[in-house]
XYZ file of C-alpha atoms in Angstrom:
639
model
C 7.562 4.278 -0.330
C 6.789 5.943 -3.404
C 3.965 4.270 -5.009
C 2.916 2.713 -8.166
C 2.343 -0.798 -9.276
C 2.873 -1.793 -12.872
C 0.228 -3.785 -14.682
C -0.143 -6.073 -17.686
C 1.555 -9.026 -16.032
C 5.090 -7.743 -16.551
C 5.960 -7.874 -12.878
C 9.187 -9.198 -11.465
C 10.399 -10.471 -14.799
C 13.993 -10.634 -13.630
C 13.522 -11.148 -9.889
C 14.942 -14.167 -8.177
C 11.879 -14.770 -6.103
C 8.187 -15.255 -6.416
C 6.245 -12.304 -7.828
C 2.602 -11.655 -8.151
C 0.783 -11.553 -11.439
C -0.752 -8.171 -10.775
C -0.824 -5.250 -8.367
C 2.779 -5.355 -7.196
C 5.697 -2.964 -7.605
C 7.257 -2.961 -11.044
C 10.892 -2.997 -11.985
C 12.982 -0.140 -10.696
C 14.234 0.850 -14.134
C 10.743 1.095 -15.585
C 9.063 4.497 -15.631
C 7.119 5.082 -12.422
C 4.063 7.271 -12.214
C 5.203 9.299 -9.235
C 8.156 9.586 -6.924
C 8.875 9.625 -3.239
C 7.787 7.958 -0.027
C 4.837 10.411 0.104
C 3.499 12.568 -2.671
C 3.193 15.897 -0.823
C 5.280 17.290 1.991
C 3.795 17.712 5.439
C 1.426 15.806 7.705
C -2.019 15.178 6.230
C -4.731 12.511 6.392
C -8.136 11.445 5.002
C -7.517 12.325 1.329
C -10.342 12.671 -1.160
C -9.324 12.854 -4.838
C -11.112 14.276 -7.880
C -10.195 14.934 -11.500
C -11.498 18.094 -13.125
C -10.604 18.624 -16.796
C -7.463 16.497 -16.595
C -6.169 17.946 -13.318
C -6.093 15.876 -10.146
C -7.224 17.571 -6.932
C -6.564 16.134 -3.480
C -8.521 17.286 -0.414
C -6.965 16.105 2.877
C -7.271 16.780 6.589
C -4.428 19.002 7.775
C -2.523 18.069 10.910
C -3.003 20.238 13.983
C -0.510 23.092 14.112
C 0.889 25.280 16.862
C -1.907 27.236 18.494
C -4.579 24.667 17.605
C -3.781 22.156 20.344
C -6.925 20.680 21.831
C -9.213 21.999 19.114
C -7.834 20.453 15.925
C -7.042 22.048 12.576
C -9.273 24.959 11.622
C -8.427 25.184 7.925
C -8.064 23.055 4.796
C -5.191 22.899 2.303
C -5.733 21.279 -1.103
C -3.309 20.133 -3.804
C -3.435 19.880 -7.595
C -1.368 18.069 -10.214
C -1.574 17.283 -13.915
C 0.978 14.433 -13.777
C 0.570 12.967 -10.264
C 4.235 13.814 -9.642
C 4.438 17.580 -9.173
C 1.846 19.021 -6.808
C 0.789 22.621 -6.145
C -0.473 23.534 -2.695
C -3.365 25.943 -2.061
C -3.428 26.854 1.618
C -6.437 27.707 3.772
C -9.069 27.368 1.034
C -11.609 26.827 3.812
C -11.100 28.044 7.347
C -12.846 29.416 10.375
C -12.198 32.844 8.834
C -14.681 32.259 5.985
C -17.056 29.740 7.616
C -18.370 31.499 10.703
C -19.795 28.485 12.515
C -16.499 26.531 12.636
C -15.462 26.612 16.278
C -12.807 23.918 16.519
C -11.833 20.922 14.354
C -12.255 20.851 10.573
C -11.530 17.618 8.737
C -12.199 15.110 5.927
C -12.933 17.537 3.046
C -14.452 16.169 -0.165
C -14.565 17.872 -3.558
C -17.308 17.932 -6.215
C -18.222 19.836 -9.388
C -21.572 20.654 -10.923
C -22.976 23.331 -13.256
C -19.851 25.475 -13.302
C -19.393 25.500 -9.541
C -16.887 23.704 -7.333
C -17.888 22.409 -3.932
C -16.050 21.243 -0.840
C -17.997 19.295 1.755
C -16.384 19.067 5.166
C -16.903 17.958 8.773
C -16.532 20.395 11.649
C -16.915 20.757 15.408
C -17.219 17.012 16.154
C -20.809 16.965 17.369
C -22.231 13.854 19.023
C -25.981 14.522 18.928
C -28.825 16.594 17.486
C -29.105 20.283 18.176
C -25.394 20.967 18.418
C -23.536 23.408 16.177
C -21.527 21.286 13.782
C -21.676 18.307 11.443
C -21.290 18.373 7.655
C -20.921 21.723 5.886
C -20.556 22.815 2.277
C -18.573 25.626 0.666
C -18.660 26.786 -2.955
C -16.276 28.499 -5.401
C -16.032 29.453 -9.066
C -12.612 27.777 -9.383
C -11.298 24.532 -7.865
C -8.544 26.397 -5.998
C -11.064 28.821 -4.499
C -11.658 31.148 -2.808
C -14.474 29.142 -1.185
C -17.348 30.677 0.713
C -19.900 29.112 3.043
C -22.765 27.977 0.778
C -25.605 28.059 3.329
C -24.221 29.689 6.485
C -24.907 26.617 8.616
C -24.295 22.873 8.626
C -25.978 20.851 5.889
C -26.343 17.808 8.176
C -26.268 18.344 11.950
C -28.293 15.391 13.194
C -27.469 11.790 14.065
C -29.597 9.330 12.118
C -29.303 5.527 12.114
C -26.368 5.887 14.498
C -24.167 7.482 11.804
C -22.026 10.374 12.983
C -22.341 13.360 10.572
C -18.801 13.302 9.204
C -16.537 11.589 6.645
C -18.809 12.558 3.756
C -18.257 11.669 0.101
C -20.279 12.866 -2.896
C -20.992 10.413 -5.710
C -22.731 11.451 -8.945
C -24.332 8.522 -10.751
C -24.590 7.999 -14.498
C -28.034 9.640 -14.601
C -26.646 12.822 -13.025
C -28.208 12.340 -9.613
C -25.836 13.331 -6.815
C -25.664 11.380 -3.568
C -23.714 11.864 -0.352
C -22.468 8.906 1.655
C -21.294 9.672 5.162
C -20.911 8.304 8.641
C -18.590 7.316 11.447
C -19.179 5.404 14.717
C -19.718 2.184 12.774
C -22.726 3.251 10.662
C -23.157 4.732 7.174
C -25.984 6.697 5.558
C -26.701 7.929 2.046
C -28.716 11.046 1.210
C -29.793 12.603 -2.048
C -28.411 16.002 -2.954
C -30.715 18.337 -4.818
C -29.551 19.984 -8.056
C -28.301 23.015 -6.099
C -25.802 20.679 -4.308
C -26.491 22.423 -1.005
C -29.806 20.949 0.108
C -31.051 17.419 0.743
C -33.678 15.617 -1.319
C -36.077 12.880 -0.323
C -36.392 9.256 -1.336
C -39.603 7.932 -2.931
C -40.787 6.757 0.495
C -40.480 10.317 1.861
C -37.418 9.655 3.989
C -34.171 11.621 3.821
C -31.583 9.275 5.365
C -31.022 5.715 4.149
C -28.829 3.357 6.162
C -26.331 1.630 3.870
C -23.804 0.240 6.350
C -22.116 -2.807 4.769
C -23.419 -6.035 6.263
C -21.766 -6.659 9.617
C -20.203 -10.032 10.359
C -17.963 -9.147 13.319
C -14.857 -9.268 11.156
C -13.490 -5.863 10.098
C -16.910 -4.234 10.153
C -17.459 -0.738 8.774
C -16.205 2.048 11.031
C -15.848 5.239 8.932
C -14.658 6.909 5.734
C -16.974 5.667 2.930
C -16.011 6.219 -0.700
C -18.254 5.009 -3.535
C -17.449 4.451 -7.193
C -19.090 2.529 -10.035
C -17.550 0.065 -12.479
C -19.202 -2.423 -14.846
C -22.589 -1.596 -13.342
C -21.397 -2.497 -9.834
C -21.363 -0.005 -6.950
C -18.205 -0.346 -4.860
C -17.935 1.110 -1.375
C -14.509 1.309 0.193
C -14.373 2.114 3.890
C -12.084 2.093 6.903
C -12.157 -0.553 9.622
C -10.134 -0.858 12.804
C -8.835 1.970 14.974
C -7.468 5.005 13.119
C -4.609 5.509 15.593
C -3.026 2.057 15.345
C -2.024 -0.746 12.981
C -5.527 -2.240 12.853
C -6.669 0.601 10.570
C -7.252 -0.683 7.055
C -9.368 -0.303 3.904
C -12.160 -2.802 3.249
C -14.560 -2.872 0.334
C -18.135 -3.995 -0.325
C -20.281 -4.139 -3.453
C -23.923 -3.706 -4.388
C -26.163 -3.637 -7.448
C -28.027 -0.645 -6.033
C -27.118 2.847 -4.907
C -28.830 2.107 -1.580
C -27.376 -1.353 -1.055
C -27.317 -3.805 0.464
C -23.521 -3.531 0.356
C -21.915 -6.938 0.835
C -18.363 -6.983 2.250
C -15.831 -8.550 -0.116
C -12.562 -8.316 1.784
C -9.488 -6.295 2.641
C -8.173 -3.880 0.022
C -5.250 -2.333 1.917
C -3.718 -2.985 5.326
C -0.670 -2.474 7.520
C 2.547 -3.942 6.131
C 5.182 -4.573 8.784
C 7.941 -3.947 6.193
C 6.577 -0.687 4.816
C 3.988 1.402 6.654
C 1.373 1.348 9.379
C -2.367 2.014 9.538
C -3.237 2.905 5.923
C -6.808 4.048 5.506
C -9.496 6.724 4.997
C -9.091 6.700 1.248
C -10.259 8.251 -1.982
C -10.621 6.456 -5.326
C -10.029 7.862 -8.808
C -9.916 6.503 -12.343
C -7.595 8.065 -14.891
C -9.634 10.120 -17.364
C -7.543 8.810 -20.283
C -6.805 5.163 -19.368
C -8.394 2.284 -17.474
C -6.002 2.813 -14.549
C -7.480 3.121 -11.055
C -5.784 4.631 -8.006
C -6.363 4.603 -4.270
C -5.250 7.679 -2.300
C -4.852 7.159 1.441
C -2.924 8.157 4.523
C -0.372 6.018 6.362
C 2.214 6.279 9.105
C 5.879 5.440 8.738
C 6.928 2.543 10.940
C 8.609 4.750 13.551
C 6.242 7.743 13.412
C 2.809 8.631 14.773
C 2.203 11.322 12.129
C 0.123 10.598 9.025
C 1.273 11.314 5.465
C -0.355 10.961 2.046
C 0.335 8.207 -0.482
C -1.352 6.613 -3.446
C -1.131 3.321 -5.317
C -2.485 1.849 -8.466
C -4.895 -1.048 -8.038
C -6.485 -3.573 -10.357
C -9.450 -5.916 -10.665
C -9.782 -9.629 -11.212
C -11.891 -10.955 -14.075
C -14.790 -11.467 -11.651
C -14.724 -7.726 -10.754
C -13.202 -8.322 -7.326
C -10.419 -5.942 -6.264
C -6.893 -7.291 -6.055
C -5.507 -6.298 -2.634
C -3.044 -3.405 -2.755
C 0.614 -3.685 -1.809
C 2.188 -0.439 -0.591
C 5.189 -0.083 -2.876
C 8.561 1.357 -1.931
C 9.806 3.405 -4.862
C 11.447 6.752 -5.532
C 12.577 8.135 -8.876
C 13.101 11.678 -7.530
C 11.087 13.214 -10.359
C 9.252 15.310 -7.784
C 12.459 17.180 -7.012
C 12.621 16.359 -3.295
C 13.764 13.672 -0.867
C 10.804 13.837 1.514
C 10.731 10.627 3.543
C 14.491 10.047 3.490
C 16.516 10.474 6.675
C 20.109 11.627 6.107
C 23.097 10.674 8.239
C 26.012 12.899 7.257
C 26.946 14.403 3.915
C 25.342 16.936 1.608
C 22.330 15.566 -0.266
C 20.420 17.258 -3.072
C 17.828 16.281 -5.661
C 18.347 17.536 -9.211
C 17.872 16.174 -12.687
C 15.594 13.485 -11.332
C 18.415 11.936 -9.273
C 19.517 11.846 -5.638
C 22.971 13.410 -5.413
C 25.517 13.301 -2.616
C 28.886 14.987 -2.346
C 31.927 12.930 -1.464
C 31.865 12.049 2.221
C 33.446 9.364 4.416
C 30.291 7.332 4.927
C 27.221 9.513 4.287
C 23.959 7.571 4.014
C 20.258 8.243 3.508
C 17.683 5.698 4.690
C 13.973 4.967 4.302
C 11.843 4.085 7.318
C 11.265 0.438 6.357
C 11.920 -2.955 7.887
C 12.785 -5.517 5.222
C 14.298 -8.925 5.812
C 13.827 -11.031 2.663
C 13.918 -8.494 -0.152
C 14.636 -7.495 -3.718
C 16.259 -4.057 -3.768
C 16.974 -2.375 -7.104
C 18.423 1.022 -7.935
C 20.536 2.904 -10.442
C 23.894 3.868 -8.945
C 26.322 6.354 -10.513
C 29.641 6.253 -8.617
C 32.370 8.888 -8.798
C 36.058 8.418 -9.546
C 37.116 7.895 -5.911
C 35.930 5.634 -3.124
C 32.736 3.628 -3.639
C 28.965 4.099 -3.618
C 26.044 1.719 -3.312
C 23.104 0.326 -1.373
C 22.483 -0.312 2.339
C 19.987 -2.948 3.490
C 18.841 -4.712 6.660
C 20.145 -1.676 8.541
C 19.399 -0.756 12.149
C 20.633 1.726 14.769
C 21.868 4.239 12.190
C 23.987 7.228 13.113
C 26.399 9.664 11.503
C 29.728 8.081 10.655
C 31.240 5.810 8.046
C 30.152 2.536 9.699
C 27.662 3.910 12.224
C 24.939 1.326 11.671
C 24.328 -2.412 11.817
C 23.592 -3.909 8.426
C 24.897 -4.738 4.963
C 26.328 -2.566 2.211
C 27.014 -3.425 -1.452
C 29.095 -0.871 -3.353
C 30.707 -0.055 -6.684
C 34.428 0.659 -6.259
C 35.692 2.438 -9.397
C 39.371 2.933 -8.373
C 39.795 -0.786 -7.664
C 37.507 -1.958 -10.484
C 35.377 -4.157 -8.287
C 32.002 -4.797 -6.698
C 32.108 -5.302 -2.939
C 29.814 -6.363 -0.123
C 30.344 -6.191 3.607
C 28.629 -5.675 6.921
C 28.814 -2.896 9.460
C 28.487 -2.933 13.228
C 30.121 0.390 14.028
C 33.072 -1.186 12.252
C 33.529 -2.799 8.844
C 33.820 -6.462 7.849
C 34.275 -7.183 4.174
C 32.446 -10.315 3.003
C 33.367 -10.583 -0.679
C 34.517 -8.731 -3.797
C 34.267 -9.401 -7.539
C 36.262 -7.824 -10.341
C 34.262 -5.682 -12.744
C 35.103 -3.012 -15.274
C 33.604 0.199 -13.885
C 33.745 3.764 -15.175
C 33.331 6.889 -13.077
C 30.149 8.934 -13.546
C 28.453 6.039 -15.339
C 25.052 4.703 -14.306
C 24.811 1.021 -13.307
C 21.685 -0.897 -12.399
C 22.224 -2.744 -9.128
C 20.027 -5.420 -7.583
C 20.274 -6.996 -4.136
C 18.438 -10.253 -3.466
C 18.500 -11.236 0.216
C 16.690 -14.438 1.078
C 17.261 -15.772 4.595
C 21.066 -16.002 4.935
C 21.621 -15.998 1.162
C 22.607 -12.653 -0.388
C 23.233 -11.997 -4.080
C 24.490 -8.814 -5.743
C 23.756 -8.131 -9.409
C 25.261 -5.279 -11.435
C 24.215 -4.635 -15.016
C 23.478 -8.285 -15.799
C 20.305 -9.130 -13.879
C 20.531 -12.876 -14.571
C 23.949 -13.752 -13.117
C 25.052 -12.390 -9.733
C 28.465 -10.761 -9.410
C 28.622 -11.841 -5.779
C 26.889 -14.568 -3.769
C 27.518 -14.775 -0.018
C 26.008 -16.492 2.987
C 25.700 -14.476 6.189
C 23.015 -14.365 8.872
C 24.331 -11.569 11.117
C 21.643 -9.029 10.239
C 18.121 -10.288 9.654
C 16.117 -7.159 8.918
C 15.962 -3.383 8.938
C 15.973 -0.228 6.857
C 17.128 0.229 3.264
C 19.000 3.172 1.832
C 21.900 4.536 -0.182
C 25.468 5.317 0.852
C 28.724 6.798 -0.334
C 32.246 6.276 0.941
C 34.698 8.985 -0.209
C 32.892 9.271 -3.539
C 30.419 11.552 -5.210
C 27.367 9.565 -6.208
C 23.960 9.707 -7.831
C 21.037 7.385 -7.151
C 17.807 6.871 -9.076
C 14.882 4.480 -9.660
C 14.812 3.090 -6.138
C 12.553 0.050 -5.846
C 12.304 -2.274 -2.852
C 9.966 -5.194 -2.449
C 9.636 -8.089 -0.082
C 10.455 -11.470 -1.550
C 8.001 -13.066 0.865
C 4.431 -12.700 -0.341
C 1.166 -12.919 1.504
C -1.166 -15.453 -0.023
C -4.076 -13.011 0.192
C -2.368 -10.879 -2.437
C -1.892 -13.632 -4.969
C -4.375 -13.899 -7.805
C -6.832 -16.638 -6.886
C -7.784 -18.585 -9.993
C -9.973 -21.286 -8.395
C -11.303 -22.288 -5.013
C -13.239 -25.217 -3.633
C -14.543 -26.087 -0.193
C -16.795 -23.992 1.989
C -14.900 -20.752 2.234
C -11.779 -18.995 1.040
C -11.092 -16.006 3.307
C -8.371 -14.061 5.042
C -7.429 -15.044 8.565
C -5.726 -12.963 11.238
C -8.075 -10.123 10.239
C -10.204 -9.560 13.302
C -9.866 -6.601 15.629
C -6.121 -6.594 15.016
C -3.628 -8.266 12.678
C -2.113 -11.530 13.800
C 1.410 -10.473 14.755
C 2.720 -13.967 14.123
C 1.900 -13.687 10.426
C 4.582 -12.221 8.220
C 2.518 -9.255 7.133
C -0.519 -9.528 9.365
C -2.834 -11.718 7.275
C -3.049 -15.082 5.566
C -5.485 -17.134 3.505
C -7.793 -19.760 4.976
C -9.427 -22.555 2.998
C -12.201 -23.964 5.140
C -12.184 -27.293 3.349
C -14.782 -29.990 3.877
C -13.357 -32.970 2.019
C -10.414 -34.533 0.232
C -9.650 -32.832 -3.101
C -10.858 -29.395 -1.996
C -8.198 -26.968 -3.118
C -7.034 -23.409 -3.569
C -4.746 -22.246 -6.363
C -2.668 -19.152 -7.003
C -1.222 -17.852 -10.221
C 2.453 -17.289 -9.545
C 5.017 -15.541 -11.724
C 8.161 -17.688 -11.709
C 10.724 -15.144 -12.864
C 13.723 -17.245 -13.856
C 14.463 -20.686 -15.307
C 16.272 -22.443 -12.463
C 15.828 -24.675 -9.408
C 13.947 -23.327 -6.390
C 13.123 -24.470 -2.914
C 9.391 -23.764 -2.524
C 8.688 -22.705 1.058
C 5.269 -22.087 2.541
C 4.445 -20.350 5.810
C 1.466 -22.051 7.484
C -0.499 -21.988 10.703
C -0.963 -25.471 12.124
C -3.732 -26.434 14.516
C -6.322 -28.961 15.642
C -8.613 -28.616 12.612
C -5.985 -28.719 9.873
C -5.753 -31.038 6.932
C -3.010 -32.552 4.803
C -2.094 -31.112 1.436
C -0.072 -31.866 -1.675
C 1.500 -29.091 -3.741
C 1.091 -29.287 -7.491
C 2.366 -26.870 -10.126
C 0.509 -26.828 -13.416
C -1.230 -30.016 -12.214
C 2.032 -31.933 -11.608
C 2.510 -33.017 -7.989
C 5.715 -32.004 -6.205
C 7.168 -32.952 -2.836
C 5.675 -34.983 -0.018
C 2.222 -34.694 1.532
C 2.280 -32.072 4.306
C 0.355 -32.632 7.549
C -0.771 -29.418 9.256
C -2.355 -30.994 12.336
C -1.034 -29.809 15.699
C -2.500 -30.031 19.191
C -1.723 -26.324 19.628
C -1.563 -23.362 17.251
C 1.860 -22.944 15.700
C 3.432 -20.962 12.875
C 5.949 -22.883 10.804
C 7.713 -22.592 7.476
C 7.645 -25.775 5.413
C 10.072 -26.642 2.649
C 7.426 -28.395 0.576
C 9.342 -29.140 -2.636
C 12.416 -28.527 -4.767
C 11.361 -27.700 -8.299
C 13.361 -26.899 -11.421
C 11.507 -24.602 -13.802
C 12.599 -24.701 -17.443
C 11.216 -21.272 -18.247
C 10.140 -18.020 -16.643
C 6.371 -17.759 -16.844
C 3.151 -17.872 -14.871
C 2.534 -21.133 -13.027
C -0.543 -22.452 -11.265
C 0.352 -23.383 -7.668
C -2.362 -25.637 -6.232
C -2.696 -26.670 -2.596
C -4.935 -29.732 -2.711
C -6.388 -31.417 0.370
C -5.278 -35.072 0.441
C -6.725 -36.105 3.790
C -6.414 -35.372 7.478
C -4.658 -36.643 10.553
C -6.748 -39.080 12.598
C -6.716 -36.523 15.432
C -7.764 -33.592 13.250
C -11.321 -32.274 13.469
C -11.365 -30.805 9.949
C -9.494 -30.473 6.650
C -8.704 -26.740 6.809
C -5.587 -25.129 5.288
C -4.237 -21.827 6.637
C -1.501 -20.378 4.441
C 0.515 -17.306 5.429
C 2.985 -16.834 2.566
C 4.799 -18.520 -0.297
C 8.385 -17.845 -1.285
C 10.846 -19.287 -3.757
C 14.451 -19.609 -2.600
C 16.970 -20.222 -5.390
C 18.905 -23.464 -4.955
């Protein structure tokens, strides 16, 4: 799920479904910033990111290798890039060979620069109390790639203060040049001053060394580990990991403060598990482009069917009130990085060259991404050969090697027969529809699949009028990928996005009532929600409301469907778009908790543009104890 969101409100301009105004994947045929489901090969976690003189440097934890079982990795690899696409690896820049007191695990490195020297701060030996050999160390070098040497010959911090485990450190240098180190696991966070030598600790005006700065705890996704601090518009932002690192509860939260020492007030979820894309994203680094106002979050994640962690990054943006717009993990690959890391091949000969994914002619070769999409928009450039056909696979499961060795759908370009085709496989082939089209061999065509419930549309070239529209509900969800059938083929600019959007990720333009928060975000995601989380308006009266700015991408008629959670304290609402009411009043009261999808209105939009979708409380059922609205997702289904 190669990464980057496009900005400037150009998102989903030609999609058939609801898009977000900001912070979502851009069009597949627009230039992406990087390529691939992960940006470096191999298993890594806990990335810190820095930019020194226009070069990006990433400092991750390396996965345990053969011979290290039971003790953890004993060395650090780092990576550099000038374009965020092509990365150079520097192996073993710190290891037990050049830091004598490292006895077992070495993790969570963090880079810094000051006065011509480069520093890496790291955690080692996993101590759990004072007086043990381990904690936070520091190494120094004359160049960012090393070689690094132990700066003080011992740990810099090897005590437990305020309950904060000495690990997961991050150096922040403020505008006045003062350097600080935030650190801490086990649910607590400290900040210390670093002296000008960057290898000794200073004191605060009150004579203390360690200040507790754990974001305020409210029992809902409280701080666990991995602090990262940055400053924007005079506001100090702390991102941090909550949940359990080994499962899908792991996520990135953020808090803000007007002071370097807090208090840091939690503001919400920044990044979380997406059941269509990846699991357990967290332990992040933050970087701003040195030449633009673009901000990026680097983090680790797990593919849906893997326990190993890999590195990714995404662009993120801010609302006008300085809040962070939650990040969607994009699924993109433009193959500019020269590899197909993250793709699983089933038959055929696959290569990456010229910024394209190439496959030799084969009776049914396919390459798939580890995703699980149901409702989706899938775009790609497809270059078919002169024989057979080539195209896109979606909602695929149980893949194997063989022409029809999977369950799912396939839409292809058939040059010999001058047609577009779609069919379904179940270890055999059933053709669903074809459409005549003038096609030339070795010519690139932009293809888009829109699958919404049982409705499937195939677009080729013209993104406004589908070549094929079919109705079939055999396969409801699964992997996406590319395929050839007796044809050479090239694929490029892969972009996949869900057409069902979580309300927490929409841009909130106004709220009323007591509280507007995420729900399903306690110790674990609510598995009954489409992506794990929803939005709750804890309303207290009629006319309380919540609105979302929605990008309606095409002038046409839509069925507006809303996923909700009904219950005993739910209210009634009326949908309005740009302050015009649509559809009937919806009653969300239920004697038990239920998840339902409501068809709230049929609306014809005369133009493609941003619309204000308001959910306004109109009353409550006589049996209801409150007026609350709990919204999971919104989607537009073309009529």
